[in-house]
PDB file of C-alpha atoms in Angstrom:
ATOM      1  CA  MET A   1       2.100  19.672  -5.236  1.00  0.00           C
ATOM      2  CA  ASP A   2       4.893  17.411  -4.040  1.00  0.00           C
ATOM      3  CA  VAL A   3       5.900  17.486  -0.400  1.00  0.00           C
ATOM      4  CA  THR A   4       9.676  17.294  -0.314  1.00  0.00           C
ATOM      5  CA  THR A   5      11.595  15.871   2.607  1.00  0.00           C
ATOM      6  CA  ASP A   6      15.192  15.048   3.464  1.00  0.00           C
ATOM      7  CA  ALA A   7      16.535  13.144   0.460  1.00  0.00           C
ATOM      8  CA  ASN A   8      18.368  10.791   2.812  1.00  0.00           C
ATOM      9  CA  ALA A   9      15.286   9.931   4.877  1.00  0.00           C
ATOM     10  CA  PRO A  10      13.937   6.419   4.330  1.00  0.00           C
ATOM     11  CA  TRP A  11      10.562   5.626   2.812  1.00  0.00           C
ATOM     12  CA  LEU A  12       8.035   3.404   4.573  1.00  0.00           C
ATOM     13  CA  ILE A  13       5.847   1.532   2.083  1.00  0.00           C
ATOM     14  CA  VAL A  14       2.903  -0.096   3.819  1.00  0.00           C
ATOM     15  CA  GLY A  15       0.811  -2.764   2.146  1.00  0.00           C
ATOM     16  CA  LEU A  16      -2.532  -2.924   3.934  1.00  0.00           C
ATOM     17  CA  GLY A  17      -4.307  -6.229   4.481  1.00  0.00           C
ATOM     18  CA  ASN A  18      -5.241  -8.889   7.012  1.00  0.00           C
ATOM     19  CA  PRO A  19      -2.793 -11.541   8.253  1.00  0.00           C
ATOM     20  CA  GLY A  20      -3.481 -15.237   7.788  1.00  0.00           C
ATOM     21  CA  PRO A  21      -3.809 -17.596   4.805  1.00  0.00           C
ATOM     22  CA  GLU A  22      -7.609 -17.396   4.819  1.00  0.00           C
ATOM     23  CA  TYR A  23      -7.357 -13.719   3.790  1.00  0.00           C
ATOM     24  CA  ALA A  24      -4.461 -14.007   1.342  1.00  0.00           C
ATOM     25  CA  MET A  25      -6.450 -13.647  -1.913  1.00  0.00           C
ATOM     26  CA  ASN A  26      -9.148 -11.298  -0.583  1.00  0.00           C
ATOM     27  CA  ARG A  27      -9.722  -8.012  -2.393  1.00  0.00           C
ATOM     28  CA  HIS A  28      -8.912  -6.277   0.907  1.00  0.00           C
ATOM     29  CA  ASN A  29      -5.402  -7.802   0.776  1.00  0.00           C
ATOM     30  CA  VAL A  30      -4.195  -6.337  -2.496  1.00  0.00           C
ATOM     31  CA  GLY A  31      -1.828  -4.089  -0.503  1.00  0.00           C
ATOM     32  CA  PHE A  32      -0.091  -7.205   0.844  1.00  0.00           C
ATOM     33  CA  MET A  33       0.172  -8.554  -2.719  1.00  0.00           C
ATOM     34  CA  VAL A  34       1.920  -5.390  -3.933  1.00  0.00           C
ATOM     35  CA  ALA A  35       4.256  -5.399  -0.904  1.00  0.00           C
ATOM     36  CA  ASP A  36       5.172  -9.043  -1.548  1.00  0.00           C
ATOM     37  CA  LEU A  37       6.026  -8.275  -5.171  1.00  0.00           C
ATOM     38  CA  LEU A  38       8.170  -5.277  -4.178  1.00  0.00           C
ATOM     39  CA  ALA A  39       9.993  -7.440  -1.622  1.00  0.00           C
ATOM     40  CA  GLY A  40      10.781  -9.940  -4.356  1.00  0.00           C
ATOM     41  CA  ARG A  41      12.125  -7.177  -6.583  1.00  0.00           C
ATOM     42  CA  ILE A  42      14.609  -6.009  -3.958  1.00  0.00           C
ATOM     43  CA  GLY A  43      15.533  -9.579  -3.054  1.00  0.00           C
ATOM     44  CA  GLY A  44      14.210  -9.475   0.505  1.00  0.00           C
ATOM     45  CA  ARG A  45      12.026 -11.689   2.662  1.00  0.00           C
ATOM     46  CA  PHE A  46       9.575 -10.415   5.228  1.00  0.00           C
ATOM     47  CA  LYS A  47      10.628 -10.843   8.857  1.00  0.00           C
ATOM     48  CA  ARG A  48       9.032  -9.894  12.157  1.00  0.00           C
ATOM     49  CA  ALA A  49       9.872  -6.293  13.072  1.00  0.00           C
ATOM     50  CA  GLY A  50      11.066  -6.322  16.683  1.00  0.00           C
ATOM     51  CA  LYS A  51       8.336  -5.048  18.977  1.00  0.00           C
ATOM     52  CA  ALA A  52       6.171  -3.668  16.165  1.00  0.00           C
ATOM     53  CA  GLN A  53       3.255  -5.856  15.170  1.00  0.00           C
ATOM     54  CA  ALA A  54       4.397  -6.034  11.567  1.00  0.00           C
ATOM     55  CA  GLN A  55       6.604  -7.826   9.091  1.00  0.00           C
ATOM     56  CA  VAL A  56       9.241  -5.792   7.276  1.00  0.00           C
ATOM     57  CA  VAL A  57      11.835  -5.940   4.519  1.00  0.00           C
ATOM     58  CA  GLU A  58      14.594  -3.335   4.284  1.00  0.00           C
ATOM     59  CA  GLY A  59      16.339  -2.523   1.038  1.00  0.00           C
ATOM     60  CA  ARG A  60      16.914   0.037  -1.682  1.00  0.00           C
ATOM     61  CA  ILE A  61      15.160   0.840  -4.935  1.00  0.00           C
ATOM     62  CA  GLY A  62      16.152   2.987  -7.853  1.00  0.00           C
ATOM     63  CA  PRO A  63      19.282   3.351  -9.965  1.00  0.00           C
ATOM     64  CA  PRO A  64      22.681   3.955  -8.347  1.00  0.00           C
ATOM     65  CA  GLY A  65      23.230   7.592  -7.474  1.00  0.00           C
ATOM     66  CA  PRO A  66      21.029  10.374  -6.079  1.00  0.00           C
ATOM     67  CA  ALA A  67      17.756   8.694  -7.164  1.00  0.00           C
ATOM     68  CA  ASN A  68      18.491   5.580  -5.087  1.00  0.00           C
ATOM     69  CA  ARG A  69      16.168   5.350  -2.090  1.00  0.00           C
ATOM     70  CA  ARG A  70      16.262   3.417   1.167  1.00  0.00           C
ATOM     71  CA  VAL A  71      12.896   1.732   1.712  1.00  0.00           C
ATOM     72  CA  ILE A  72      11.198  -0.262   4.426  1.00  0.00           C
ATOM     73  CA  LEU A  73       8.390  -2.456   3.132  1.00  0.00           C
ATOM     74  CA  ALA A  74       5.837  -3.319   5.801  1.00  0.00           C
ATOM     75  CA  LYS A  75       2.797  -5.517   6.280  1.00  0.00           C
ATOM     76  CA  PRO A  76       0.946  -4.811   9.549  1.00  0.00           C
ATOM     77  CA  MET A  77       0.020  -8.054  11.323  1.00  0.00           C
ATOM     78  CA  SER A  78      -2.675  -6.429  13.443  1.00  0.00           C
ATOM     79  CA  TYR A  79      -5.722  -6.807  11.161  1.00  0.00           C
ATOM     80  CA  MET A  80      -6.845  -3.989   8.924  1.00  0.00           C
ATOM     81  CA  ASN A  81      -8.778  -1.854  11.416  1.00  0.00           C
ATOM     82  CA  LEU A  82      -5.748  -1.649  13.751  1.00  0.00           C
ATOM     83  CA  SER A  83      -3.076  -0.918  11.117  1.00  0.00           C
ATOM     84  CA  GLY A  84      -2.217   2.504  12.557  1.00  0.00           C
ATOM     85  CA  GLY A  85      -0.450   1.205  15.663  1.00  0.00           C
ATOM     86  CA  PRO A  86       2.145  -0.920  13.828  1.00  0.00           C
ATOM     87  CA  VAL A  87       2.672   1.741  11.148  1.00  0.00           C
ATOM     88  CA  ASN A  88       3.227   4.451  13.736  1.00  0.00           C
ATOM     89  CA  ALA A  89       5.665   2.240  15.650  1.00  0.00           C
ATOM     90  CA  LEU A  90       7.663   1.642  12.476  1.00  0.00           C
ATOM     91  CA  ARG A  91       7.573   5.353  11.629  1.00  0.00           C
ATOM     92  CA  ASP A  92       9.071   6.163  15.035  1.00  0.00           C
ATOM     93  CA  PHE A  93      11.657   3.376  14.918  1.00  0.00           C
ATOM     94  CA  TYR A  94      12.952   4.168  11.423  1.00  0.00           C
ATOM     95  CA  LYS A  95      12.482   7.959  11.801  1.00  0.00           C
ATOM     96  CA  VAL A  96      10.379   8.253   8.656  1.00  0.00           C
ATOM     97  CA  PRO A  97       8.736  11.612   7.845  1.00  0.00           C
ATOM     98  CA  VAL A  98       4.974  11.257   7.347  1.00  0.00           C
ATOM     99  CA  ALA A  99       5.379  12.541   3.770  1.00  0.00           C
ATOM    100  CA  ASN A 100       7.643   9.521   3.108  1.00  0.00           C
ATOM    101  CA  ILE A 101       4.964   6.999   4.040  1.00  0.00           C
ATOM    102  CA  VAL A 102       3.060   5.245   1.249  1.00  0.00           C
ATOM    103  CA  ALA A 103      -0.091   3.237   1.991  1.00  0.00           C
ATOM    104  CA  VAL A 104      -1.040   0.735  -0.727  1.00  0.00           C
ATOM    105  CA  HIS A 105      -4.685  -0.258  -0.393  1.00  0.00           C
ATOM    106  CA  ASP A 106      -7.864  -1.428  -2.094  1.00  0.00           C
ATOM    107  CA  GLU A 107     -10.318   1.248  -3.226  1.00  0.00           C
ATOM    108  CA  LEU A 108     -14.039   0.631  -3.818  1.00  0.00           C
ATOM    109  CA  ASP A 109     -14.724   3.811  -5.774  1.00  0.00           C
ATOM    110  CA  ILE A 110     -12.286   3.019  -8.579  1.00  0.00           C
ATOM    111  CA  ASP A 111     -12.861   0.410 -11.295  1.00  0.00           C
ATOM    112  CA  TYR A 112     -11.019  -2.875 -10.938  1.00  0.00           C
ATOM    113  CA  GLY A 113      -7.315  -2.629 -11.700  1.00  0.00           C
ATOM    114  CA  MET A 114      -7.242   1.147 -12.088  1.00  0.00           C
ATOM    115  CA  LEU A 115      -4.827   3.194  -9.976  1.00  0.00           C
ATOM    116  CA  ARG A 116      -4.986   6.596  -8.319  1.00  0.00           C
ATOM    117  CA  LEU A 117      -2.036   8.100  -6.459  1.00  0.00           C
ATOM    118  CA  LYS A 118      -2.521  10.991  -4.062  1.00  0.00           C
ATOM    119  CA  LEU A 119      -1.105  12.751  -1.032  1.00  0.00           C
ATOM    120  CA  GLY A 120      -3.290  13.155   2.043  1.00  0.00           C
ATOM    121  CA  GLY A 121      -7.072  13.343   2.092  1.00  0.00           C
ATOM    122  CA  GLY A 122      -9.837  11.414   3.787  1.00  0.00           C
ATOM    123  CA  ASP A 123     -10.120   7.687   4.401  1.00  0.00           C
ATOM    124  CA  ASN A 124     -13.271   7.155   2.282  1.00  0.00           C
ATOM    125  CA  GLY A 125     -14.474   4.581   4.812  1.00  0.00           C
ATOM    126  CA  HIS A 126     -11.340   2.425   4.514  1.00  0.00           C
ATOM    127  CA  ASN A 127     -10.597   1.018   7.975  1.00  0.00           C
ATOM    128  CA  GLY A 128      -6.849   0.733   7.403  1.00  0.00           C
ATOM    129  CA  LEU A 129      -6.520   4.378   6.406  1.00  0.00           C
ATOM    130  CA  LYS A 130      -8.869   5.408   9.201  1.00  0.00           C
ATOM    131  CA  SER A 131      -6.620   3.684  11.740  1.00  0.00           C
ATOM    132  CA  MET A 132      -3.437   5.218  10.279  1.00  0.00           C
ATOM    133  CA  THR A 133      -4.875   8.731  10.209  1.00  0.00           C
ATOM    134  CA  LYS A 134      -6.107   8.393  13.786  1.00  0.00           C
ATOM    135  CA  VAL A 135      -2.559   7.963  15.133  1.00  0.00           C
ATOM    136  CA  MET A 136      -0.614  10.290  12.819  1.00  0.00           C
ATOM    137  CA  ASP A 137      -0.918  13.130  10.349  1.00  0.00           C
ATOM    138  CA  ALA A 138      -3.061  12.343   7.272  1.00  0.00           C
ATOM    139  CA  ASP A 139      -0.462  13.760   4.874  1.00  0.00           C
ATOM    140  CA  TYR A 140       0.960  10.431   3.755  1.00  0.00           C
ATOM    141  CA  HIS A 141       0.863   9.118   0.193  1.00  0.00           C
ATOM    142  CA  ARG A 142      -1.721   6.619  -0.976  1.00  0.00           C
ATOM    143  CA  VAL A 143      -1.589   4.226  -3.906  1.00  0.00           C
ATOM    144  CA  ARG A 144      -5.238   3.322  -4.385  1.00  0.00           C
ATOM    145  CA  PHE A 145      -5.870   0.047  -6.215  1.00  0.00           C
ATOM    146  CA  GLY A 146      -9.365  -0.121  -7.679  1.00  0.00           C
ATOM    147  CA  ILE A 147     -11.538  -3.111  -6.819  1.00  0.00           C
ATOM    148  CA  GLY A 148     -14.884  -1.642  -7.944  1.00  0.00           C
ATOM    149  CA  ARG A 149     -18.191  -1.711  -6.084  1.00  0.00           C
ATOM    150  CA  PRO A 150     -19.940  -4.870  -4.865  1.00  0.00           C
ATOM    151  CA  PRO A 151     -22.549  -6.355  -7.192  1.00  0.00           C
ATOM    152  CA  GLY A 152     -26.227  -5.952  -6.425  1.00  0.00           C
ATOM    153  CA  ARG A 153     -26.945  -5.561  -2.739  1.00  0.00           C
ATOM    154  CA  MET A 154     -23.871  -7.399  -1.453  1.00  0.00           C
ATOM    155  CA  PRO A 155     -22.611  -5.664   1.712  1.00  0.00           C
ATOM    156  CA  VAL A 156     -19.279  -3.910   1.292  1.00  0.00           C
ATOM    157  CA  ALA A 157     -17.723  -5.882   4.176  1.00  0.00           C
ATOM    158  CA  ASP A 158     -18.569  -9.179   2.459  1.00  0.00           C
ATOM    159  CA  PHE A 159     -17.257  -7.971  -0.896  1.00  0.00           C
ATOM    160  CA  VAL A 160     -13.844  -6.815   0.314  1.00  0.00           C
ATOM    161  CA  LEU A 161     -13.327 -10.028   2.319  1.00  0.00           C
ATOM    162  CA  LYS A 162     -14.054 -12.258  -0.678  1.00  0.00           C
ATOM    163  CA  ASP A 163     -11.328 -13.511  -3.005  1.00  0.00           C
ATOM    164  CA  PHE A 164     -10.902 -11.911  -6.385  1.00  0.00           C
ATOM    165  CA  SER A 165     -13.168 -13.638  -8.901  1.00  0.00           C
ATOM    166  CA  SER A 166     -11.779 -16.080 -11.434  1.00  0.00           C
ATOM    167  CA  ALA A 167     -12.256 -13.460 -14.157  1.00  0.00           C
ATOM    168  CA  GLU A 168     -10.422 -10.836 -12.091  1.00  0.00           C
ATOM    169  CA  ARG A 169      -7.571 -13.210 -11.323  1.00  0.00           C
ATOM    170  CA  LYS A 170      -6.743 -13.482 -15.018  1.00  0.00           C
ATOM    171  CA  GLU A 171      -5.471  -9.894 -14.911  1.00  0.00           C
ATOM    172  CA  LEU A 172      -4.541  -9.611 -11.248  1.00  0.00           C
ATOM    173  CA  ASP A 173      -0.815 -10.298 -11.667  1.00  0.00           C
ATOM    174  CA  TYR A 174      -0.575  -7.585 -14.325  1.00  0.00           C
ATOM    175  CA  PHE A 175      -2.412  -5.023 -12.199  1.00  0.00           C
ATOM    176  CA  VAL A 176      -0.358  -5.842  -9.071  1.00  0.00           C
ATOM    177  CA  ASP A 177       2.832  -5.501 -11.121  1.00  0.00           C
ATOM    178  CA  ARG A 178       1.661  -2.110 -12.416  1.00  0.00           C
ATOM    179  CA  ALA A 179       0.862  -0.960  -8.865  1.00  0.00           C
ATOM    180  CA  ALA A 180       4.362  -1.969  -7.760  1.00  0.00           C
ATOM    181  CA  ASP A 181       5.783   0.040 -10.675  1.00  0.00           C
ATOM    182  CA  ALA A 182       3.704   3.023  -9.528  1.00  0.00           C
ATOM    183  CA  VAL A 183       5.095   2.788  -5.989  1.00  0.00           C
ATOM    184  CA  GLU A 184       8.645   2.717  -7.302  1.00  0.00           C
ATOM    185  CA  CYS A 185       7.986   5.701  -9.582  1.00  0.00           C
ATOM    186  CA  LEU A 186       6.459   7.655  -6.680  1.00  0.00           C
ATOM    187  CA  VAL A 187       9.457   7.047  -4.433  1.00  0.00           C
ATOM    188  CA  ILE A 188      12.119   7.639  -7.084  1.00  0.00           C
ATOM    189  CA  GLU A 189      10.597  10.354  -9.278  1.00  0.00           C
ATOM    190  CA  GLY A 190       7.936  12.020  -7.108  1.00  0.00           C
ATOM    191  CA  LEU A 191       4.171  12.167  -6.927  1.00  0.00           C
ATOM    192  CA  GLU A 192       3.477  14.330  -9.976  1.00  0.00           C
ATOM    193  CA  ARG A 193       5.450  12.096 -12.316  1.00  0.00           C
ATOM    194  CA  ALA A 194       3.853   8.976 -10.842  1.00  0.00           C
ATOM    195  CA  GLN A 195       0.359  10.469 -11.155  1.00  0.00           C
ATOM    196  CA  SER A 196       0.870  11.471 -14.782  1.00  0.00           C
ATOM    197  CA  THR A 197       2.173   7.994 -15.631  1.00  0.00           C
ATOM    198  CA  TYR A 198      -0.112   5.726 -13.612  1.00  0.00           C
ATOM    199  CA  ASN A 199      -3.337   7.523 -12.687  1.00  0.00           C
ATOM    200  CA  SER A 200      -6.019   6.036 -14.863  1.00  0.00           C
TER     201      SER A 200
END
């Protein structure tokens, strides 16, 4: 069921990841990749967000008229396990309802490149979600980008902090583009439409 909020309220789209060039192509940073692509689509560049430990881009997505939405794209600069503080600060500053927050993040329990969109729920061991839920209501939207499970006995922490493999990178741009499309559909047309179109 969709949670409806004030149509004029902004949306806060949070790409989860770790700051710094050494993490840029890690599986854990796919949320940053989607946020960067969305920023390019609205013609914005990330800038430091005042006192919040984050970078943001403000803009609008959607066709002219009632479906047009004001959005704030954000990348917390606090490291993954502390993402909640910057997100909560941005939520307060921009007066965003929790139901208008979208977290874009990597998901171990989904095959590589597959998407699942949902509202609320647990964190499934994801430190970024865990931090967000700790400081605010859990009823925010999630766009879960599948990265699959680690091979063999590789520890999960090592797997998520490794770059996508050369084989994965061949399709990565396509999958990131599709995830960005899913975010736009969620914001413009609602969760049910986005789920029926992009859940795989």
